Amino acid sequence: MGVSVGCTFAANRALTLGKRSRRGKCDALIGIAAPCEGSGRAGGKRGTTRRMANIVQFEDVGLCYPGSDRETLSDVRFTLASGGFYFLTGPSGAGKTSLLKLLYLAQRPTSGVIRIFGEDAGALARARLPGFRRRIGVVFQDFRLVPHLSAFDNIALPLRLAGVPESDVIEPVREMLAWVGLSQRIDATPQTLSGGEQQRIAIARAVIGRPEILVADEPTGNVDPDMAARLLHLFESLNRLGTTVVVATHDFHLLGRVQNAHMMRIEGGKLFDPTGALRNPPARPQ
């Protein structure tokens, strides 16, 4: 499954259609990006976030889980430029997933400051968190598809939760299915899909609402090398549309496949910046 230029344009159109109508109250659902009032893109107009030089800043962030006597993350400091592509690497147990949870606001730090979209995430009122989370798409390592829903309905879920009329759901979802190369599996349920197919459905669901940040936790960990390359191509296509992409992986074969991608490495709960781009990000993606 290659992603052609035509599919990329179809995806762009699908993502635009997916944010066309927003009615009713949005339900909170961590890990699924959905268009929502107050997201900064009302009326189909992009908000100011995409013009920010830096979309994420971690300042001396630490994380210690309740009941533990040691920090999972310690003195983590980095900056992500808007529209950049980043790989997060490190051995198993190094803290990659914990850092991603902080990034998509599923976890609060025990020390330090996290700024996302120009605001201190730790100071956000609880009522504002769902709106911020909807601006971040998440692709989980274990997919987290709804078992009894078809591929179409899993992808459509964020739009339906956002109150988008059904007439405005069908076309963007079908075009997202084409973008990930699974138009022929539109009615398939997760248990009948291969690991690679489930991952592509999870990606489509995560991006249907055109998130400003996409976070993927070991998205290639359960697929073969050929499928891993194909999934990475999908992330590149989305990044070219302006989304900041963060991919956690231990697959070093992927690191050289994305031109101008930056790498951050985590070991023992501490973050290393091999390229220097995290502490001194470029003014705009190269």
PDB file of C-alpha atoms in Angstrom:
ATOM      1  CA  MET A   1       0.000   0.000   0.000  1.00  0.00           C
ATOM      2  CA  GLY A   2       1.759   3.129  -1.167  1.00  0.00           C
ATOM      3  CA  VAL A   3       0.285   6.542  -0.419  1.00  0.00           C
ATOM      4  CA  SER A   4       0.064   8.417  -3.699  1.00  0.00           C
ATOM      5  CA  VAL A   5      -0.036  12.164  -4.191  1.00  0.00           C
ATOM      6  CA  GLY A   6      -3.703  11.754  -5.067  1.00  0.00           C
ATOM      7  CA  CYS A   7      -4.370  10.057  -1.753  1.00  0.00           C
ATOM      8  CA  THR A   8      -2.559  12.848   0.064  1.00  0.00           C
ATOM      9  CA  PHE A   9      -4.823  15.442  -1.544  1.00  0.00           C
ATOM     10  CA  ALA A  10      -7.840  13.259  -0.735  1.00  0.00           C
ATOM     11  CA  ALA A  11      -6.738  13.122   2.880  1.00  0.00           C
ATOM     12  CA  ASN A  12      -6.367  16.897   2.990  1.00  0.00           C
ATOM     13  CA  ARG A  13      -9.900  17.260   1.667  1.00  0.00           C
ATOM     14  CA  ALA A  14     -11.203  14.630   4.092  1.00  0.00           C
ATOM     15  CA  LEU A  15      -9.578  16.372   7.040  1.00  0.00           C
ATOM     16  CA  THR A  16     -11.109  19.677   5.922  1.00  0.00           C
ATOM     17  CA  LEU A  17     -14.543  18.115   5.593  1.00  0.00           C
ATOM     18  CA  GLY A  18     -14.124  16.493   8.988  1.00  0.00           C
ATOM     19  CA  LYS A  19     -13.938  19.868  10.693  1.00  0.00           C
ATOM     20  CA  ARG A  20     -16.657  21.566   8.662  1.00  0.00           C
ATOM     21  CA  SER A  21     -19.529  21.259  11.147  1.00  0.00           C
ATOM     22  CA  ARG A  22     -19.422  21.263  14.945  1.00  0.00           C
ATOM     23  CA  ARG A  23     -22.735  21.115  16.756  1.00  0.00           C
ATOM     24  CA  GLY A  24     -23.630  20.024  20.235  1.00  0.00           C
ATOM     25  CA  LYS A  25     -21.412  19.352  23.210  1.00  0.00           C
ATOM     26  CA  CYS A  26     -18.197  17.419  22.641  1.00  0.00           C
ATOM     27  CA  ASP A  27     -17.618  14.368  24.821  1.00  0.00           C
ATOM     28  CA  ALA A  28     -14.183  13.844  26.367  1.00  0.00           C
ATOM     29  CA  LEU A  29     -12.332  10.899  24.880  1.00  0.00           C
ATOM     30  CA  ILE A  30      -8.579  10.826  25.491  1.00  0.00           C
ATOM     31  CA  GLY A  31      -6.555   9.726  22.500  1.00  0.00           C
ATOM     32  CA  ILE A  32      -9.074  10.565  19.790  1.00  0.00           C
ATOM     33  CA  ALA A  33      -8.798  13.927  18.103  1.00  0.00           C
ATOM     34  CA  ALA A  34     -12.117  15.522  17.269  1.00  0.00           C
ATOM     35  CA  PRO A  35     -13.124  18.961  16.037  1.00  0.00           C
ATOM     36  CA  CYS A  36     -14.643  20.913  18.876  1.00  0.00           C
ATOM     37  CA  GLU A  37     -15.881  24.412  19.541  1.00  0.00           C
ATOM     38  CA  GLY A  38     -13.190  26.420  21.228  1.00  0.00           C
ATOM     39  CA  SER A  39     -10.424  24.493  19.494  1.00  0.00           C
ATOM     40  CA  GLY A  40      -9.208  27.591  17.689  1.00  0.00           C
ATOM     41  CA  ARG A  41     -10.479  26.443  14.291  1.00  0.00           C
ATOM     42  CA  ALA A  42     -14.088  27.619  14.378  1.00  0.00           C
ATOM     43  CA  GLY A  43     -15.761  28.195  11.060  1.00  0.00           C
ATOM     44  CA  GLY A  44     -13.111  26.183   9.202  1.00  0.00           C
ATOM     45  CA  LYS A  45     -10.465  28.842   9.886  1.00  0.00           C
ATOM     46  CA  ARG A  46      -7.159  27.794  11.371  1.00  0.00           C
ATOM     47  CA  GLY A  47      -6.317  29.253  14.736  1.00  0.00           C
ATOM     48  CA  THR A  48      -3.115  30.973  15.753  1.00  0.00           C
ATOM     49  CA  THR A  49      -1.461  27.791  17.000  1.00  0.00           C
ATOM     50  CA  ARG A  50      -0.021  26.863  13.611  1.00  0.00           C
ATOM     51  CA  ARG A  51       1.814  30.173  13.469  1.00  0.00           C
ATOM     52  CA  MET A  52       3.590  29.534  16.764  1.00  0.00           C
ATOM     53  CA  ALA A  53       7.316  28.915  16.513  1.00  0.00           C
ATOM     54  CA  ASN A  54       7.096  26.458  19.432  1.00  0.00           C
ATOM     55  CA  ILE A  55       4.025  24.363  20.056  1.00  0.00           C
ATOM     56  CA  VAL A  56       5.312  22.419  23.114  1.00  0.00           C
ATOM     57  CA  GLN A  57       7.755  23.313  25.878  1.00  0.00           C
ATOM     58  CA  PHE A  58       8.818  21.085  28.790  1.00  0.00           C
ATOM     59  CA  GLU A  59      10.677  22.976  31.521  1.00  0.00           C
ATOM     60  CA  ASP A  60      12.476  20.831  34.132  1.00  0.00           C
ATOM     61  CA  VAL A  61       9.623  18.326  34.179  1.00  0.00           C
ATOM     62  CA  GLY A  62       9.634  15.409  36.601  1.00  0.00           C
ATOM     63  CA  LEU A  63       7.186  12.549  37.066  1.00  0.00           C
ATOM     64  CA  CYS A  64       6.870  10.213  40.038  1.00  0.00           C
ATOM     65  CA  TYR A  65       3.961   7.776  40.129  1.00  0.00           C
ATOM     66  CA  PRO A  66       2.062   7.348  43.421  1.00  0.00           C
ATOM     67  CA  GLY A  67       3.580   4.632  45.594  1.00  0.00           C
ATOM     68  CA  SER A  68       6.968   4.814  43.882  1.00  0.00           C
ATOM     69  CA  ASP A  69      10.098   6.077  45.628  1.00  0.00           C
ATOM     70  CA  ARG A  70      11.894   7.030  42.404  1.00  0.00           C
ATOM     71  CA  GLU A  71      11.201   9.414  39.567  1.00  0.00           C
ATOM     72  CA  THR A  72      10.142   7.913  36.262  1.00  0.00           C
ATOM     73  CA  LEU A  73      11.185  11.146  34.531  1.00  0.00           C
ATOM     74  CA  SER A  74      13.649  13.692  35.881  1.00  0.00           C
ATOM     75  CA  ASP A  75      14.524  17.256  34.798  1.00  0.00           C
ATOM     76  CA  VAL A  76      13.110  16.799  31.300  1.00  0.00           C
ATOM     77  CA  ARG A  77      13.547  19.925  29.196  1.00  0.00           C
ATOM     78  CA  PHE A  78      12.811  20.283  25.486  1.00  0.00           C
ATOM     79  CA  THR A  79      10.962  22.345  22.898  1.00  0.00           C
ATOM     80  CA  LEU A  80       9.004  21.152  19.863  1.00  0.00           C
ATOM     81  CA  ALA A  81       8.677  23.478  16.875  1.00  0.00           C
ATOM     82  CA  SER A  82       5.267  23.738  15.256  1.00  0.00           C
ATOM     83  CA  GLY A  83       5.110  21.564  12.146  1.00  0.00           C
ATOM     84  CA  GLY A  84       8.196  19.519  13.056  1.00  0.00           C
ATOM     85  CA  PHE A  85       8.711  15.761  12.928  1.00  0.00           C
ATOM     86  CA  TYR A  86      10.318  14.103  15.973  1.00  0.00           C
ATOM     87  CA  PHE A  87      11.414  10.603  16.898  1.00  0.00           C
ATOM     88  CA  LEU A  88      11.548   9.619  20.582  1.00  0.00           C
ATOM     89  CA  THR A  89      13.900   6.690  21.108  1.00  0.00           C
ATOM     90  CA  GLY A  90      15.249   4.712  24.022  1.00  0.00           C
ATOM     91  CA  PRO A  91      15.254   1.203  25.525  1.00  0.00           C
ATOM     92  CA  SER A  92      12.162  -0.439  26.977  1.00  0.00           C
ATOM     93  CA  GLY A  93      11.330   0.974  30.386  1.00  0.00           C
ATOM     94  CA  ALA A  94      13.249   4.204  29.765  1.00  0.00           C
ATOM     95  CA  GLY A  95      10.144   6.380  30.145  1.00  0.00           C
ATOM     96  CA  LYS A  96       8.980   6.917  26.553  1.00  0.00           C
ATOM     97  CA  THR A  97       5.331   6.102  27.225  1.00  0.00           C
ATOM     98  CA  SER A  98       5.317   8.203  30.409  1.00  0.00           C
ATOM     99  CA  LEU A  99       6.668  11.187  28.494  1.00  0.00           C
ATOM    100  CA  LEU A 100       4.027  10.741  25.801  1.00  0.00           C
ATOM    101  CA  LYS A 101       1.276  10.621  28.436  1.00  0.00           C
ATOM    102  CA  LEU A 102       2.450  13.999  29.679  1.00  0.00           C
ATOM    103  CA  LEU A 103       2.490  15.259  26.112  1.00  0.00           C
ATOM    104  CA  TYR A 104      -1.104  14.254  25.350  1.00  0.00           C
ATOM    105  CA  LEU A 105      -2.276  15.417  28.788  1.00  0.00           C
ATOM    106  CA  ALA A 106      -3.250  12.025  30.190  1.00  0.00           C
ATOM    107  CA  GLN A 107      -0.866  12.590  33.103  1.00  0.00           C
ATOM    108  CA  ARG A 108       0.180  15.650  35.102  1.00  0.00           C
ATOM    109  CA  PRO A 109       3.820  16.186  36.058  1.00  0.00           C
ATOM    110  CA  THR A 110       4.882  16.142  39.696  1.00  0.00           C
ATOM    111  CA  SER A 111       7.353  18.961  39.067  1.00  0.00           C
ATOM    112  CA  GLY A 112       8.222  21.471  36.360  1.00  0.00           C
ATOM    113  CA  VAL A 113       6.081  23.195  33.742  1.00  0.00           C
ATOM    114  CA  ILE A 114       4.557  21.926  30.499  1.00  0.00           C
ATOM    115  CA  ARG A 115       3.406  24.542  28.006  1.00  0.00           C
ATOM    116  CA  ILE A 116       1.219  23.395  25.120  1.00  0.00           C
ATOM    117  CA  PHE A 117      -0.380  25.733  22.584  1.00  0.00           C
ATOM    118  CA  GLY A 118       1.137  28.624  24.514  1.00  0.00           C
ATOM    119  CA  GLU A 119      -0.500  27.792  27.854  1.00  0.00           C
ATOM    120  CA  ASP A 120       0.652  26.194  31.097  1.00  0.00           C
ATOM    121  CA  ALA A 121      -1.010  22.771  30.954  1.00  0.00           C
ATOM    122  CA  GLY A 122      -0.712  22.327  34.717  1.00  0.00           C
ATOM    123  CA  ALA A 123      -2.712  25.482  35.350  1.00  0.00           C
ATOM    124  CA  LEU A 124      -5.590  24.536  33.064  1.00  0.00           C
ATOM    125  CA  ALA A 125      -8.976  24.172  34.714  1.00  0.00           C
ATOM    126  CA  ARG A 126     -10.247  20.599  34.529  1.00  0.00           C
ATOM    127  CA  ALA A 127     -13.139  21.718  32.348  1.00  0.00           C
ATOM    128  CA  ARG A 128     -10.701  22.949  29.676  1.00  0.00           C
ATOM    129  CA  LEU A 129      -8.647  19.752  29.433  1.00  0.00           C
ATOM    130  CA  PRO A 130     -10.971  17.876  27.021  1.00  0.00           C
ATOM    131  CA  GLY A 131     -10.781  20.729  24.527  1.00  0.00           C
ATOM    132  CA  PHE A 132      -6.986  20.711  24.647  1.00  0.00           C
ATOM    133  CA  ARG A 133      -6.852  16.921  24.309  1.00  0.00           C
ATOM    134  CA  ARG A 134      -8.942  17.078  21.155  1.00  0.00           C
ATOM    135  CA  ARG A 135      -6.213  19.112  19.528  1.00  0.00           C
ATOM    136  CA  ILE A 136      -3.833  16.170  20.036  1.00  0.00           C
ATOM    137  CA  GLY A 137      -4.297  12.929  18.123  1.00  0.00           C
ATOM    138  CA  VAL A 138      -2.934   9.753  19.706  1.00  0.00           C
ATOM    139  CA  VAL A 139      -2.083   6.439  18.054  1.00  0.00           C
ATOM    140  CA  PHE A 140      -1.701   3.796  20.742  1.00  0.00           C
ATOM    141  CA  GLN A 141       0.554   0.772  20.479  1.00  0.00           C
ATOM    142  CA  ASP A 142      -2.405  -1.525  21.248  1.00  0.00           C
ATOM    143  CA  PHE A 143      -4.712   0.321  18.778  1.00  0.00           C
ATOM    144  CA  ARG A 144      -7.672   0.698  21.216  1.00  0.00           C
ATOM    145  CA  LEU A 145     -10.286   0.251  18.527  1.00  0.00           C
ATOM    146  CA  VAL A 146     -13.875  -0.329  19.661  1.00  0.00           C
ATOM    147  CA  PRO A 147     -14.325  -4.099  19.074  1.00  0.00           C
ATOM    148  CA  HIS A 148     -17.969  -4.129  17.997  1.00  0.00           C
ATOM    149  CA  LEU A 149     -17.659  -1.218  15.561  1.00  0.00           C
ATOM    150  CA  SER A 150     -16.706  -1.496  11.892  1.00  0.00           C
ATOM    151  CA  ALA A 151     -13.641   0.202  10.431  1.00  0.00           C
ATOM    152  CA  PHE A 152     -15.919   2.961   9.140  1.00  0.00           C
ATOM    153  CA  ASP A 153     -17.585   3.491  12.505  1.00  0.00           C
ATOM    154  CA  ASN A 154     -14.294   3.480  14.431  1.00  0.00           C
ATOM    155  CA  ILE A 155     -12.956   6.271  12.212  1.00  0.00           C
ATOM    156  CA  ALA A 156     -16.259   8.162  12.328  1.00  0.00           C
ATOM    157  CA  LEU A 157     -16.440   8.020  16.130  1.00  0.00           C
ATOM    158  CA  PRO A 158     -14.654  11.346  16.845  1.00  0.00           C
ATOM    159  CA  LEU A 159     -16.873  13.220  14.377  1.00  0.00           C
ATOM    160  CA  ARG A 160     -20.046  11.696  15.824  1.00  0.00           C
ATOM    161  CA  LEU A 161     -18.972  12.486  19.375  1.00  0.00           C
ATOM    162  CA  ALA A 162     -18.459  16.073  18.246  1.00  0.00           C
ATOM    163  CA  GLY A 163     -22.031  16.244  16.969  1.00  0.00           C
ATOM    164  CA  VAL A 164     -21.151  16.422  13.268  1.00  0.00           C
ATOM    165  CA  PRO A 165     -24.274  15.664  11.157  1.00  0.00           C
ATOM    166  CA  GLU A 166     -24.200  12.222   9.589  1.00  0.00           C
ATOM    167  CA  SER A 167     -24.380  13.772   6.122  1.00  0.00           C
ATOM    168  CA  ASP A 168     -21.011  15.422   6.831  1.00  0.00           C
ATOM    169  CA  VAL A 169     -19.448  12.238   8.247  1.00  0.00           C
ATOM    170  CA  ILE A 170     -19.721   9.798   5.352  1.00  0.00           C
ATOM    171  CA  GLU A 171     -17.499  11.473   2.747  1.00  0.00           C
ATOM    172  CA  PRO A 172     -14.525  12.376   4.980  1.00  0.00           C
ATOM    173  CA  VAL A 173     -14.483   8.918   6.560  1.00  0.00           C
ATOM    174  CA  ARG A 174     -14.556   7.211   3.162  1.00  0.00           C
ATOM    175  CA  GLU A 175     -11.701   9.420   1.976  1.00  0.00           C
ATOM    176  CA  MET A 176      -9.693   8.662   5.126  1.00  0.00           C
ATOM    177  CA  LEU A 177     -10.189   4.947   4.443  1.00  0.00           C
ATOM    178  CA  ALA A 178      -8.830   5.528   0.932  1.00  0.00           C
ATOM    179  CA  TRP A 179      -5.885   7.486   2.370  1.00  0.00           C
ATOM    180  CA  VAL A 180      -4.822   4.537   4.533  1.00  0.00           C
ATOM    181  CA  GLY A 181      -5.522   2.066   1.713  1.00  0.00           C
ATOM    182  CA  LEU A 182      -8.418   0.234   3.360  1.00  0.00           C
ATOM    183  CA  SER A 183     -11.486   1.211   1.329  1.00  0.00           C
ATOM    184  CA  GLN A 184     -12.219  -2.468   0.747  1.00  0.00           C
ATOM    185  CA  ARG A 185     -12.325  -3.128   4.529  1.00  0.00           C
ATOM    186  CA  ILE A 186     -14.948  -0.507   5.308  1.00  0.00           C
ATOM    187  CA  ASP A 187     -17.314  -2.941   7.082  1.00  0.00           C
ATOM    188  CA  ALA A 188     -14.669  -5.089   8.797  1.00  0.00           C
ATOM    189  CA  THR A 189     -14.567  -5.268  12.594  1.00  0.00           C
ATOM    190  CA  PRO A 190     -11.223  -5.102  14.428  1.00  0.00           C
ATOM    191  CA  GLN A 191     -11.012  -8.832  15.141  1.00  0.00           C
ATOM    192  CA  THR A 192     -11.087  -9.560  11.390  1.00  0.00           C
ATOM    193  CA  LEU A 193      -8.313  -7.073  10.595  1.00  0.00           C
ATOM    194  CA  SER A 194      -4.584  -7.774  10.621  1.00  0.00           C
ATOM    195  CA  GLY A 195      -2.293  -5.883  12.989  1.00  0.00           C
ATOM    196  CA  GLY A 196      -1.185  -3.537  10.220  1.00  0.00           C
ATOM    197  CA  GLU A 197      -4.787  -2.891   9.159  1.00  0.00           C
ATOM    198  CA  GLN A 198      -5.845  -2.146  12.724  1.00  0.00           C
ATOM    199  CA  GLN A 199      -2.953   0.281  13.077  1.00  0.00           C
ATOM    200  CA  ARG A 200      -3.967   2.125   9.915  1.00  0.00           C
ATOM    201  CA  ILE A 201      -7.561   2.406  11.149  1.00  0.00           C
ATOM    202  CA  ALA A 202      -6.235   3.756  14.459  1.00  0.00           C
ATOM    203  CA  ILE A 203      -4.173   6.341  12.552  1.00  0.00           C
ATOM    204  CA  ALA A 204      -7.176   7.409  10.483  1.00  0.00           C
ATOM    205  CA  ARG A 205      -9.286   7.778  13.621  1.00  0.00           C
ATOM    206  CA  ALA A 206      -6.578   9.831  15.317  1.00  0.00           C
ATOM    207  CA  VAL A 207      -6.262  12.314  12.444  1.00  0.00           C
ATOM    208  CA  ILE A 208      -9.846  12.631  11.155  1.00  0.00           C
ATOM    209  CA  GLY A 209     -10.259  15.820  13.229  1.00  0.00           C
ATOM    210  CA  ARG A 210      -7.011  17.328  11.867  1.00  0.00           C
ATOM    211  CA  PRO A 211      -5.057  17.462  15.158  1.00  0.00           C
ATOM    212  CA  GLU A 212      -2.345  20.053  15.613  1.00  0.00           C
ATOM    213  CA  ILE A 213      -0.131  17.438  17.274  1.00  0.00           C
ATOM    214  CA  LEU A 214      -0.017  13.699  16.517  1.00  0.00           C
ATOM    215  CA  VAL A 215       1.584  11.389  19.081  1.00  0.00           C
ATOM    216  CA  ALA A 216       2.277   7.759  18.130  1.00  0.00           C
ATOM    217  CA  ASP A 217       3.494   5.255  20.717  1.00  0.00           C
ATOM    218  CA  GLU A 218       5.505   2.453  19.075  1.00  0.00           C
ATOM    219  CA  PRO A 219       3.189   2.422  16.041  1.00  0.00           C
ATOM    220  CA  THR A 220       5.405  -0.054  14.170  1.00  0.00           C
ATOM    221  CA  GLY A 221       6.063  -2.416  17.074  1.00  0.00           C
ATOM    222  CA  ASN A 222       3.526  -5.034  15.949  1.00  0.00           C
ATOM    223  CA  VAL A 223       4.018  -4.971  12.185  1.00  0.00           C
ATOM    224  CA  ASP A 224       6.615  -6.220   9.697  1.00  0.00           C
ATOM    225  CA  PRO A 225       9.305  -3.894   8.245  1.00  0.00           C
ATOM    226  CA  ASP A 226       7.428  -3.293   4.997  1.00  0.00           C
ATOM    227  CA  MET A 227       4.278  -2.257   6.846  1.00  0.00           C
ATOM    228  CA  ALA A 228       6.347  -0.118   9.215  1.00  0.00           C
ATOM    229  CA  ALA A 229       7.659   1.847   6.235  1.00  0.00           C
ATOM    230  CA  ARG A 230       4.130   2.288   4.904  1.00  0.00           C
ATOM    231  CA  LEU A 231       2.835   3.554   8.251  1.00  0.00           C
ATOM    232  CA  LEU A 232       5.720   5.996   8.473  1.00  0.00           C
ATOM    233  CA  HIS A 233       4.801   7.306   5.034  1.00  0.00           C
ATOM    234  CA  LEU A 234       1.307   8.103   6.366  1.00  0.00           C
ATOM    235  CA  PHE A 235       2.824  10.130   9.211  1.00  0.00           C
ATOM    236  CA  GLU A 236       5.019  11.997   6.718  1.00  0.00           C
ATOM    237  CA  SER A 237       1.967  12.840   4.601  1.00  0.00           C
ATOM    238  CA  LEU A 238       0.164  14.244   7.628  1.00  0.00           C
ATOM    239  CA  ASN A 239       3.255  16.206   8.675  1.00  0.00           C
ATOM    240  CA  ARG A 240       3.384  17.814   5.228  1.00  0.00           C
ATOM    241  CA  LEU A 241      -0.144  19.092   5.896  1.00  0.00           C
ATOM    242  CA  GLY A 242       1.200  20.992   8.920  1.00  0.00           C
ATOM    243  CA  THR A 243       0.741  18.643  11.881  1.00  0.00           C
ATOM    244  CA  THR A 244       3.536  18.316  14.441  1.00  0.00           C
ATOM    245  CA  VAL A 245       4.365  14.591  14.677  1.00  0.00           C
ATOM    246  CA  VAL A 246       6.039  12.755  17.567  1.00  0.00           C
ATOM    247  CA  VAL A 247       6.777   9.035  17.047  1.00  0.00           C
ATOM    248  CA  ALA A 248       8.126   6.899  19.885  1.00  0.00           C
ATOM    249  CA  THR A 249      10.071   3.934  18.547  1.00  0.00           C
ATOM    250  CA  HIS A 250      12.916   1.557  19.298  1.00  0.00           C
ATOM    251  CA  ASP A 251      13.253   0.717  15.588  1.00  0.00           C
ATOM    252  CA  PHE A 252      16.440   2.507  14.532  1.00  0.00           C
ATOM    253  CA  HIS A 253      15.831   1.554  10.895  1.00  0.00           C
ATOM    254  CA  LEU A 254      13.061   4.184  10.777  1.00  0.00           C
ATOM    255  CA  LEU A 255      15.140   7.104  11.996  1.00  0.00           C
ATOM    256  CA  GLY A 256      16.812   7.907   8.694  1.00  0.00           C
ATOM    257  CA  ARG A 257      13.682   7.580   6.592  1.00  0.00           C
ATOM    258  CA  VAL A 258      12.199  11.020   7.330  1.00  0.00           C
ATOM    259  CA  GLN A 259      14.122  13.953   5.930  1.00  0.00           C
ATOM    260  CA  ASN A 260      14.797  16.730   8.468  1.00  0.00           C
ATOM    261  CA  ALA A 261      13.299  14.728  11.341  1.00  0.00           C
ATOM    262  CA  HIS A 262      14.775  15.395  14.789  1.00  0.00           C
ATOM    263  CA  MET A 263      15.613  12.790  17.396  1.00  0.00           C
ATOM    264  CA  MET A 264      15.338  12.834  21.158  1.00  0.00           C
ATOM    265  CA  ARG A 265      16.565   9.928  23.244  1.00  0.00           C
ATOM    266  CA  ILE A 266      15.438   8.991  26.722  1.00  0.00           C
ATOM    267  CA  GLU A 267      17.428   6.793  29.096  1.00  0.00           C
ATOM    268  CA  GLY A 268      16.835   6.260  32.791  1.00  0.00           C
ATOM    269  CA  GLY A 269      14.122   8.904  32.833  1.00  0.00           C
ATOM    270  CA  LYS A 270      16.413  11.616  31.433  1.00  0.00           C
ATOM    271  CA  LEU A 271      16.165  13.132  27.983  1.00  0.00           C
ATOM    272  CA  PHE A 272      19.092  13.567  25.618  1.00  0.00           C
ATOM    273  CA  ASP A 273      19.150  15.847  22.590  1.00  0.00           C
ATOM    274  CA  PRO A 274      21.581  14.350  20.038  1.00  0.00           C
ATOM    275  CA  THR A 275      20.892  16.939  17.322  1.00  0.00           C
ATOM    276  CA  GLY A 276      20.544  20.002  19.556  1.00  0.00           C
ATOM    277  CA  ALA A 277      17.236  20.846  17.867  1.00  0.00           C
ATOM    278  CA  LEU A 278      15.120  20.409  21.011  1.00  0.00           C
ATOM    279  CA  ARG A 279      16.853  23.088  23.036  1.00  0.00           C
ATOM    280  CA  ASN A 280      17.393  25.347  20.026  1.00  0.00           C
ATOM    281  CA  PRO A 281      14.551  24.579  17.593  1.00  0.00           C
ATOM    282  CA  PRO A 282      14.560  26.061  14.092  1.00  0.00           C
ATOM    283  CA  ALA A 283      12.382  29.102  13.492  1.00  0.00           C
ATOM    284  CA  ARG A 284      10.298  26.983  11.137  1.00  0.00           C
ATOM    285  CA  PRO A 285      10.422  23.344   9.937  1.00  0.00           C
ATOM    286  CA  GLN A 286      13.075  22.895   7.265  1.00  0.00           C
TER     287      GLN A 286
END
